[in-house]
Coordinates of N, CA and C in Angstrom, one line a residue:
X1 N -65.5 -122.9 147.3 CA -66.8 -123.5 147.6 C -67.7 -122.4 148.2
X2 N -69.0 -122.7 148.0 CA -70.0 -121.4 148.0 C -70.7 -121.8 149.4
X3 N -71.4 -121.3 150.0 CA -72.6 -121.6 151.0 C -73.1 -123.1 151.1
X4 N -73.2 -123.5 151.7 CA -73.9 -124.8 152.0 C -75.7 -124.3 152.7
X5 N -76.2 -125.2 151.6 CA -77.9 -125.0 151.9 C -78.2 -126.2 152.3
X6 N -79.1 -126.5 153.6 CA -79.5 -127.6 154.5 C -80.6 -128.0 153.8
X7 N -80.5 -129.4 153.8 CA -81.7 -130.0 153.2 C -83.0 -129.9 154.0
X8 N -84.3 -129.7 153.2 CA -85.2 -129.5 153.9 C -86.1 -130.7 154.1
X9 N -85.5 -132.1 153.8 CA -86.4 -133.4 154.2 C -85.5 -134.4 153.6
X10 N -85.6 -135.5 154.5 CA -84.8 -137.2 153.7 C -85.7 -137.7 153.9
X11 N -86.1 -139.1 152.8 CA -87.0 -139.8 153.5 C -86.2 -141.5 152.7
X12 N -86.5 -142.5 152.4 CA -86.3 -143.6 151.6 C -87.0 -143.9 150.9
X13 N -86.5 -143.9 149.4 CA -87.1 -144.5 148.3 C -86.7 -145.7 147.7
X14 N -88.1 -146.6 147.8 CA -87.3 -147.9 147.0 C -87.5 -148.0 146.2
X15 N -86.9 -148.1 144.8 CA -86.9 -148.4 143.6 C -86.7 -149.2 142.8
X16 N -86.9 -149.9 141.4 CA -86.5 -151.0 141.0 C -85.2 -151.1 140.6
X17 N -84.7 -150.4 140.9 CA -82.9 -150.4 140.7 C -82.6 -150.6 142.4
X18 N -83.6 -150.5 143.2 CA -82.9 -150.7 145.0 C -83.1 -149.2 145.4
X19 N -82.0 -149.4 147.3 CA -83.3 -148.2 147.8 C -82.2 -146.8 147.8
X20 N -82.7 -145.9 148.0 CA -82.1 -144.8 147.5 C -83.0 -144.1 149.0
X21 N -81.8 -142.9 149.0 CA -82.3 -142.1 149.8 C -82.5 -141.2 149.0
X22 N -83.9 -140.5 149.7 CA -84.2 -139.0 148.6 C -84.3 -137.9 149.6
X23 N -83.1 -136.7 149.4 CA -83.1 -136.1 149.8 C -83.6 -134.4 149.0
X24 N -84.5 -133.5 149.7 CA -84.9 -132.5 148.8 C -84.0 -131.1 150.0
X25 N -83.3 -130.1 148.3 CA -82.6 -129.0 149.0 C -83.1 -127.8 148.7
X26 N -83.2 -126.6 148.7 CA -83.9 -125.9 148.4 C -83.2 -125.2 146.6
X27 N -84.3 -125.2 145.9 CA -83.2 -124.3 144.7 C -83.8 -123.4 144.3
X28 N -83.4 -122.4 143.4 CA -83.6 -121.2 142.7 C -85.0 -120.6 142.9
X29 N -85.7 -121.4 142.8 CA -87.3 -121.4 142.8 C -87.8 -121.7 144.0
X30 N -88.5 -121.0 144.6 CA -89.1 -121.5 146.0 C -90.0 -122.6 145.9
X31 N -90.4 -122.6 144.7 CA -91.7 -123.5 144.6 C -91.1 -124.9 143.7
X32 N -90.3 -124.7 143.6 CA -88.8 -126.2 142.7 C -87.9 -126.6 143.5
X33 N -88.2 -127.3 144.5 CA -86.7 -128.2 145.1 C -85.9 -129.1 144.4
X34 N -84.6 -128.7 144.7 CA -83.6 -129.8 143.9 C -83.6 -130.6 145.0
X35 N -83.2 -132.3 144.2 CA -83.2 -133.2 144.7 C -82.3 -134.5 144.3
X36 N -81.6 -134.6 145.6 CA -80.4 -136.1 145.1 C -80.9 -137.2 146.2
X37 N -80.5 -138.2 145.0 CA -81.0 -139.5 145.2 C -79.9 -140.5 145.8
X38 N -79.8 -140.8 146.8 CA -78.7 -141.2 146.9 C -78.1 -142.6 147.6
X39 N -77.4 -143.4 147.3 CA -77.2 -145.2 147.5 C -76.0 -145.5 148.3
X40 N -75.9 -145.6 148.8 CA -74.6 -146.3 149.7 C -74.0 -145.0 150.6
X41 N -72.5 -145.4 150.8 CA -72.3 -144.2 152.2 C -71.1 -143.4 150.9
X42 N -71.5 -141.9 151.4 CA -70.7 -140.9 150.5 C -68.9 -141.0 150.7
X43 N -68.4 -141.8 150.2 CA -67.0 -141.5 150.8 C -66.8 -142.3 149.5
X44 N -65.0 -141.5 149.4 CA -64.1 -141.7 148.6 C -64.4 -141.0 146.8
X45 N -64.4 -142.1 146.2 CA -64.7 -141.8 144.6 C -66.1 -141.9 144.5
X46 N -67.1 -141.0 144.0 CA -68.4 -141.0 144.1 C -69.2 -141.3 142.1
X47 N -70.1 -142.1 142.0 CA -70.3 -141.8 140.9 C -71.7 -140.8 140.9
X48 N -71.7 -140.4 139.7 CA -72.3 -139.0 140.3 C -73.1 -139.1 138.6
X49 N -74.5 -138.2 138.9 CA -75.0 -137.9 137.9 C -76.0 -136.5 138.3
X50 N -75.8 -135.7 136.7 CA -76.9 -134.3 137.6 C -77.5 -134.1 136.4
X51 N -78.6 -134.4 136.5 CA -79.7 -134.4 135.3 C -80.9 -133.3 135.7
X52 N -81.0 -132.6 134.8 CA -82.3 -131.8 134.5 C -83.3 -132.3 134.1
X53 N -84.3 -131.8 135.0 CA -85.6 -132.2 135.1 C -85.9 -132.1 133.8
X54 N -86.7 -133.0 133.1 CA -87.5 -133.3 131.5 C -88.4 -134.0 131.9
X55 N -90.0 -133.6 132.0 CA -91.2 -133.9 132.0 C -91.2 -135.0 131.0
X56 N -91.3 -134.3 130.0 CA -91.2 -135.4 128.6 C -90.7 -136.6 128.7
X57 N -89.4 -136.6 128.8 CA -88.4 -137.9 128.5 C -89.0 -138.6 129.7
X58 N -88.7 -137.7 131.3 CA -88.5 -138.7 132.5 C -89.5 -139.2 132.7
X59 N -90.4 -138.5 132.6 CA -91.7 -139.0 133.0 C -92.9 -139.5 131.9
X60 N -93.0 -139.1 130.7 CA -93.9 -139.4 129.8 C -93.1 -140.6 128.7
X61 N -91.7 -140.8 129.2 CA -90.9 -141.3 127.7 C -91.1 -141.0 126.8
X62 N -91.1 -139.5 126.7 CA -91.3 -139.4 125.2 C -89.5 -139.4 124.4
X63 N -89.9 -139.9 122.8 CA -88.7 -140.4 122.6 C -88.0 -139.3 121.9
X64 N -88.0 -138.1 122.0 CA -87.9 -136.7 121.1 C -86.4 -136.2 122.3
X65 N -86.2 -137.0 123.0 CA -84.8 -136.2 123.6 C -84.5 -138.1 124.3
X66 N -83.4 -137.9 125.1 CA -82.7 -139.3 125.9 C -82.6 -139.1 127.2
X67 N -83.2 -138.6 127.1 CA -83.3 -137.8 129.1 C -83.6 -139.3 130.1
X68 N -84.8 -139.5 129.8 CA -85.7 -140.8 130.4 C -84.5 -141.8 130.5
X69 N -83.9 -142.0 129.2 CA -83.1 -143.3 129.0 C -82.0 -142.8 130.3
X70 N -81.3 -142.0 130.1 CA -80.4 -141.7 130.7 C -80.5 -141.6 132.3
X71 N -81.6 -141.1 132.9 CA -82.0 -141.5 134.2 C -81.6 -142.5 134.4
X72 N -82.6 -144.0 133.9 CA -83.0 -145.2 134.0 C -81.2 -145.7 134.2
X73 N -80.4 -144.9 133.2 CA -79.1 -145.7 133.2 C -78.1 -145.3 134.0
X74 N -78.3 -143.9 134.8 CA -77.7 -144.0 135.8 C -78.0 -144.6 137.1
X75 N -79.0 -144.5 137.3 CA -80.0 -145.5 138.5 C -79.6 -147.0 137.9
X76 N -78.6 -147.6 136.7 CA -78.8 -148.4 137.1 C -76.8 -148.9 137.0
X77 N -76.5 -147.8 136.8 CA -75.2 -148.1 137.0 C -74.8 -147.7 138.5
X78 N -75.3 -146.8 139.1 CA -75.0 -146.6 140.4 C -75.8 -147.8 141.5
X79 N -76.1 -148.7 140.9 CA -77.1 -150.1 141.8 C -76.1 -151.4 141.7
X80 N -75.5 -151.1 140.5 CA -74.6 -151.9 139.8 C -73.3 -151.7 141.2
X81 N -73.2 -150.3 140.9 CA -71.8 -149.9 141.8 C -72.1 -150.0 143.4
X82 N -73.2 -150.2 143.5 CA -74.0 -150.1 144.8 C -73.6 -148.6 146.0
X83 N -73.0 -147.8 145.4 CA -73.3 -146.6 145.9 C -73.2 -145.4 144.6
X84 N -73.9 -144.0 145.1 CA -73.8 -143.3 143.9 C -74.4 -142.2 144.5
X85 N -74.5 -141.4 143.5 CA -75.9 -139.5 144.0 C -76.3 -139.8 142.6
X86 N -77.5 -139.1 142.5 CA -78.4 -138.7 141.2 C -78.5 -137.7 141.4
X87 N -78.1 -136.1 141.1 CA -78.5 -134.7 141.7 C -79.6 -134.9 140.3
X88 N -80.9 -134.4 141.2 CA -82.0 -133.6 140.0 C -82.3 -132.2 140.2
X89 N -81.9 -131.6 139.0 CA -81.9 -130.0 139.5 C -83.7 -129.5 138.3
X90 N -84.2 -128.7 138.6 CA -85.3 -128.5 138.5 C -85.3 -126.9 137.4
X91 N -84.8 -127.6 136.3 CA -84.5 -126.6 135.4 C -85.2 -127.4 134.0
X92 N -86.7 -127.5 133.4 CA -86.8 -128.0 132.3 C -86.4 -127.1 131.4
X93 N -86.6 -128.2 130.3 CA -86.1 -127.8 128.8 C -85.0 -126.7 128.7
X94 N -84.1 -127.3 129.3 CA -82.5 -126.4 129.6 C -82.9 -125.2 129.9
X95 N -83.6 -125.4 130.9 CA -83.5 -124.0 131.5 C -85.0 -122.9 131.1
X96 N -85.8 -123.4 129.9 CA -86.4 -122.5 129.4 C -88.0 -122.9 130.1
X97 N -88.3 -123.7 130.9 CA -89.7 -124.1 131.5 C -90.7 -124.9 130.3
X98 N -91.3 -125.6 130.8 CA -92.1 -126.6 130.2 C -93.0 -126.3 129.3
X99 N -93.8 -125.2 129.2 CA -94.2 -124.8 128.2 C -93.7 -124.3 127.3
X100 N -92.7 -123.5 127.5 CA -91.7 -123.1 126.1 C -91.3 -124.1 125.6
X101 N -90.8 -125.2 126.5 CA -89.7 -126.3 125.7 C -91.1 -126.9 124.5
X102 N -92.3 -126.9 125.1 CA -93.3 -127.4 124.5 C -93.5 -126.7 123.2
X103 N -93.7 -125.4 123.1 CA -93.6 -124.1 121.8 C -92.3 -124.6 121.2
X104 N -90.9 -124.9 121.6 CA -89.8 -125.4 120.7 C -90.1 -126.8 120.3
X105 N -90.7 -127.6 120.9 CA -91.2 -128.8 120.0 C -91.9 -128.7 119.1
X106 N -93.3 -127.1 118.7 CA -93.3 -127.4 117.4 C -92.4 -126.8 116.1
X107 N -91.4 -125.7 117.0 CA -90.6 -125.3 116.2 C -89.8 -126.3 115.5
X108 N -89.6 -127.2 116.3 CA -88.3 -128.4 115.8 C -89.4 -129.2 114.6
X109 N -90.4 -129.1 115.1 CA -91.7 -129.8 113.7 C -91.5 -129.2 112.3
X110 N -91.2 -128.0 112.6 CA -91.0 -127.4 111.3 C -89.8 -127.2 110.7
X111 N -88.9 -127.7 111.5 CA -87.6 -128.0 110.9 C -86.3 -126.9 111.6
X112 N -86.3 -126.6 112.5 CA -85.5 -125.8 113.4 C -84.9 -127.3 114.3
X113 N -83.7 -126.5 114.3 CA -83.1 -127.5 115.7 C -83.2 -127.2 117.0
X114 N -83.0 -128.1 118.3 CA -83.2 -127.3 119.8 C -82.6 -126.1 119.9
X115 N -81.3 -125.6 119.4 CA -80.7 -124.5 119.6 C -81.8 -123.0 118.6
X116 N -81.9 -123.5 117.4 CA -82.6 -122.4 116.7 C -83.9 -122.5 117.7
X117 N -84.3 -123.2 118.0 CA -86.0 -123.2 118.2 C -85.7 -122.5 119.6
X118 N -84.5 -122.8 120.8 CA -84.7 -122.0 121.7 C -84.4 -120.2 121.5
X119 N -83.7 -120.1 120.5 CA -83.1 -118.6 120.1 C -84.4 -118.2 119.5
X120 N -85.2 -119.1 118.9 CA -86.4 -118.1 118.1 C -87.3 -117.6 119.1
X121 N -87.7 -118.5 120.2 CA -88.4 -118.5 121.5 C -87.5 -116.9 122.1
X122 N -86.0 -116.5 122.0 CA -86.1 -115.6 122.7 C -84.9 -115.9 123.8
X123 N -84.8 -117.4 123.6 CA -83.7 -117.3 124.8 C -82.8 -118.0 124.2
X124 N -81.4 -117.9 125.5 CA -80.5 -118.7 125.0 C -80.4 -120.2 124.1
X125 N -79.3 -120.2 124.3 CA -79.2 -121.9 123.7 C -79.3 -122.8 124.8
X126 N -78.6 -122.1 125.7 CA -78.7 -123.3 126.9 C -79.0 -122.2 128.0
X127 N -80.0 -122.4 128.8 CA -80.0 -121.7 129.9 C -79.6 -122.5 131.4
X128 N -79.3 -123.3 131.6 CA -78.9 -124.5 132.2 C -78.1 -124.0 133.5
X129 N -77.8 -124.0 134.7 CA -77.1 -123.5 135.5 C -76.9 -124.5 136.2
X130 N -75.4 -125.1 137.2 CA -75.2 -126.3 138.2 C -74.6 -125.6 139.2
X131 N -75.0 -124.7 139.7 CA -74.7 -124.1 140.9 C -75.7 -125.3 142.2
X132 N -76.9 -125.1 141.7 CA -77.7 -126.2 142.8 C -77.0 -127.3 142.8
X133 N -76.5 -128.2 142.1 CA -75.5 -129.3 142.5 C -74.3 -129.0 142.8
X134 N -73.9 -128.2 142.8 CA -72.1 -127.8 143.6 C -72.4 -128.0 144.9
X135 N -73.8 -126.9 145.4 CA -74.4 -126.9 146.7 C -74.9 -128.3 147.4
X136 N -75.8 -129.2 146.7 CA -75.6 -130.2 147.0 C -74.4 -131.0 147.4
X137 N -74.0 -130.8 146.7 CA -72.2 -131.8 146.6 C -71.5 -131.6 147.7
X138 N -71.3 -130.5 148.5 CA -70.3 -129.7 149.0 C -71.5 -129.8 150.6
X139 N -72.9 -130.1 150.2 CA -73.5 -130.4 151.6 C -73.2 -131.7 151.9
X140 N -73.1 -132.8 150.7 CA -73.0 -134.2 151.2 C -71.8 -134.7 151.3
X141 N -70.8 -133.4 151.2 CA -69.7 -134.2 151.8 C -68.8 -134.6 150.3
X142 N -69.1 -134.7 149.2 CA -68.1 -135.4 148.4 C -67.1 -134.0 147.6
X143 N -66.0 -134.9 147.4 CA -64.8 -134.3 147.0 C -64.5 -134.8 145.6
X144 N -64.5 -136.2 145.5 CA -63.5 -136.6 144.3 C -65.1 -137.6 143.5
X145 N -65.5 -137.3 141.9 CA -66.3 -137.7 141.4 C -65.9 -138.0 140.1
X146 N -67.0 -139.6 140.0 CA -66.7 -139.9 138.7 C -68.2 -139.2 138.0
X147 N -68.3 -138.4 136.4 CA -69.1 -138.0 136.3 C -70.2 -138.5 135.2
X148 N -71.1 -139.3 135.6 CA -71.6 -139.6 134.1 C -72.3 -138.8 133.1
X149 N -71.6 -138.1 132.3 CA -71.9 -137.0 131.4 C -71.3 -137.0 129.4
X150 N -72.0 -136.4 128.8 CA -71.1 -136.3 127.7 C -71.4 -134.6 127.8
X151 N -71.4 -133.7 128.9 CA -71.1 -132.7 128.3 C -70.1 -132.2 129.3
X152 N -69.3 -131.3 128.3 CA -67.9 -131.0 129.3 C -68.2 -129.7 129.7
X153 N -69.4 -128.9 129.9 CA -69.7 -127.6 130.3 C -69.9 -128.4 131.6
X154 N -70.5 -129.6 132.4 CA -70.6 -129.6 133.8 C -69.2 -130.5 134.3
X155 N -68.3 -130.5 133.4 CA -67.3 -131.2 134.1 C -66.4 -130.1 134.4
X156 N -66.5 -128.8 133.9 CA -65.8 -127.2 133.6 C -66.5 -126.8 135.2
X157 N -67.7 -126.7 134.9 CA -68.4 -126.5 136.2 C -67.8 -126.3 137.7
X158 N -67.7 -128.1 138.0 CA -67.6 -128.4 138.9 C -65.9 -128.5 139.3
X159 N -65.5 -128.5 138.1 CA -63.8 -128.4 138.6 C -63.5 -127.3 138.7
X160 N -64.3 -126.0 138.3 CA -64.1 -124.5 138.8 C -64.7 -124.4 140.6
X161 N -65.2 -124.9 140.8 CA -65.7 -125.2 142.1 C -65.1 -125.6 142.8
X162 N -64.2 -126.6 142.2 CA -62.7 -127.7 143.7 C -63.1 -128.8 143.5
X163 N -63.8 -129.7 142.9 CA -64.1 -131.0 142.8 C -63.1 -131.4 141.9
X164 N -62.8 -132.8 142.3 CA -61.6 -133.5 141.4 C -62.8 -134.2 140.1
X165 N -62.8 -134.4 139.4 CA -63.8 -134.9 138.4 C -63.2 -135.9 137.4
X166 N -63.5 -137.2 137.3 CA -63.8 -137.9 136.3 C -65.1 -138.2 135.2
X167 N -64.6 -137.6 133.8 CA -65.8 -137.9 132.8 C -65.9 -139.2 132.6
X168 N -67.3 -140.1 132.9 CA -67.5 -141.1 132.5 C -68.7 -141.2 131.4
X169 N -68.2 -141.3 130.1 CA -69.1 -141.5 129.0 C -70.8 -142.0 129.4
X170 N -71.9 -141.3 129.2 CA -73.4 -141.3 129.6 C -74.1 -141.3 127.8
X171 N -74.4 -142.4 127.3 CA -75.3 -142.5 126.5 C -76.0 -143.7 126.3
X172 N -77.5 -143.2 126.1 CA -78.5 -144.0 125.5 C -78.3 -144.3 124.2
X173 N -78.9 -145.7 123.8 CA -79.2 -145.7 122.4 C -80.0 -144.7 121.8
X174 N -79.3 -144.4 120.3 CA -80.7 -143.1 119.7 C -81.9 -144.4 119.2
X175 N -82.3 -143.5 118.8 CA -83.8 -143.9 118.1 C -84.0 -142.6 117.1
X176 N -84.7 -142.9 116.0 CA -85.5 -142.0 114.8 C -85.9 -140.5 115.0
X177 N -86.7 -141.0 116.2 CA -86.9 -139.1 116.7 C -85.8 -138.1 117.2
X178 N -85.1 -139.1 118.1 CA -84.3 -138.2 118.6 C -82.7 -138.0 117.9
X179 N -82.4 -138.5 117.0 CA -80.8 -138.8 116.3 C -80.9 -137.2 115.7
X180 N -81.4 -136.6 115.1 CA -81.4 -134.9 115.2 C -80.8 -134.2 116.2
X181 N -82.0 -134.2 117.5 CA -81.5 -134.2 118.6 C -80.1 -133.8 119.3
X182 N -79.5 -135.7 119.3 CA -78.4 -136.0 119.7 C -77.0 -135.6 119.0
X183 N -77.5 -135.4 117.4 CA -76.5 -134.1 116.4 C -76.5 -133.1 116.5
X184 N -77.2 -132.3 117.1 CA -77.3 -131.0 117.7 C -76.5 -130.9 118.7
X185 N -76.5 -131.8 119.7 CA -76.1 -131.7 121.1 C -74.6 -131.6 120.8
X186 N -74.2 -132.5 120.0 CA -72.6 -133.3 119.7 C -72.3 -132.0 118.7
X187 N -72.6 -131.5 118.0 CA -72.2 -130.2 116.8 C -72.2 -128.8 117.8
X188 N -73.2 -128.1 118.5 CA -73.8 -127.7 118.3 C -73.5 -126.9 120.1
X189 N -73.2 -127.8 120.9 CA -73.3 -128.0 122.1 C -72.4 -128.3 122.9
X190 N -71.0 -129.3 122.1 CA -69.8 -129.9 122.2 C -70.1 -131.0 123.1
X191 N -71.0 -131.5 123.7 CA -71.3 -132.7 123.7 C -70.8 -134.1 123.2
X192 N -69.9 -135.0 123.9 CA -69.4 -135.8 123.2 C -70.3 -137.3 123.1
X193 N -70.8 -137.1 121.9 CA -71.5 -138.2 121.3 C -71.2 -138.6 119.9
X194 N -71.2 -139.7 119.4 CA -71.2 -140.4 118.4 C -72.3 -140.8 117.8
X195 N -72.9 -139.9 117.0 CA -74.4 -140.5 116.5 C -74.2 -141.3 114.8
X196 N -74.2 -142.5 115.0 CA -74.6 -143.4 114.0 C -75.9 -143.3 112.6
X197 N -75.7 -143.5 111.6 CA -76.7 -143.5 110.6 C -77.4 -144.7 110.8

């Protein structure tokens, strides 16, 4: 287990899924705080979600990725369970920042996938890092997590770290735009998804 970083503000957020505490920690970027959202009291088996910031999806719903969806559905399975964390780590477009991801949206226009379009831009495939949620994790206390994910690079992650980890399958319905997308992620990415014709 690495350093523990103190959070720099809690406050309460109520939401239409119920009230969450929002806590901001400091991450990579002085000027980007990571941020977990968090519902009931941290003890025992935790369900857990750590999603990267997407402008697009989370906030604009755009329907070109499942980000948005996938928020909405852990906020609503952790309301369901009535306790949970939402780590938000502050890494768009895997890692590449919001205007690149934007220049790989029109690469994917012209027929490139997210992986080609981020390689043509120059960078990796995934620039993605979960060091900021280990840190979180390991400030708030939890040990044993269920994870809602379909990618097994953060279930690798965090069990290299000492967390006990359960994968709990995380998918949105596709839609038209994004079914590319989500065959990219599943081929491409080892992402376990099932994308339907």
């Amino acid at each position: 287990m690495g350093e523990v970083k103190e959070p720099l503000v809690e406050a309460r957020l109520p939401t239409k899924y119920g009230t969450f505490r929002i806590i901001a920690f400091p991450g990579d970027n002085s000027d980007k705080e990571n941020l977990a959202l968090v519902m009931g009291k941290v003890e025992g088996e935790i369900l857990i979600r750590i999603h990267s910031e997407c402008f697009t999806g989370d906030v604009l719903h755009s329907m070109r990725c499942d980000c948005g969806e996938q928020l909405d559905l852990a906020m609503k399975k952790i309301s369901k369970e009535g306790k949970g964390i939402i780590i938000y780590l502050r890494q768009e477009g895997r890692g590449i920042g919001l205007v690149n991801k934007l220049k790989a949206y029109n690469l994917q226009d012209d027929g490139m996938d997210t992986v080609e379009a981020n390689i043509a831009l120059g960078f990796n495939a995934e620039m993605r890092r979960y060091g900021g949620a280990v840190e979180i994790l390991e400030n708030l206390g939890v040990k044993e997590i269920k994870l809602m994910t379909n990618n097994p690079a953060k279930v690798e992650d965090l069990e290299k770290a000492g967390f006990e980890v359960k994968q709990i399958s995380h998918s949105a319905e596709p839609n038209e735009e994004n079914k590319n997308y989500l065959r990219t992620k599943a081929s491409k990415m080892n992402h376990k998804l099932e994308i339907r014709d």
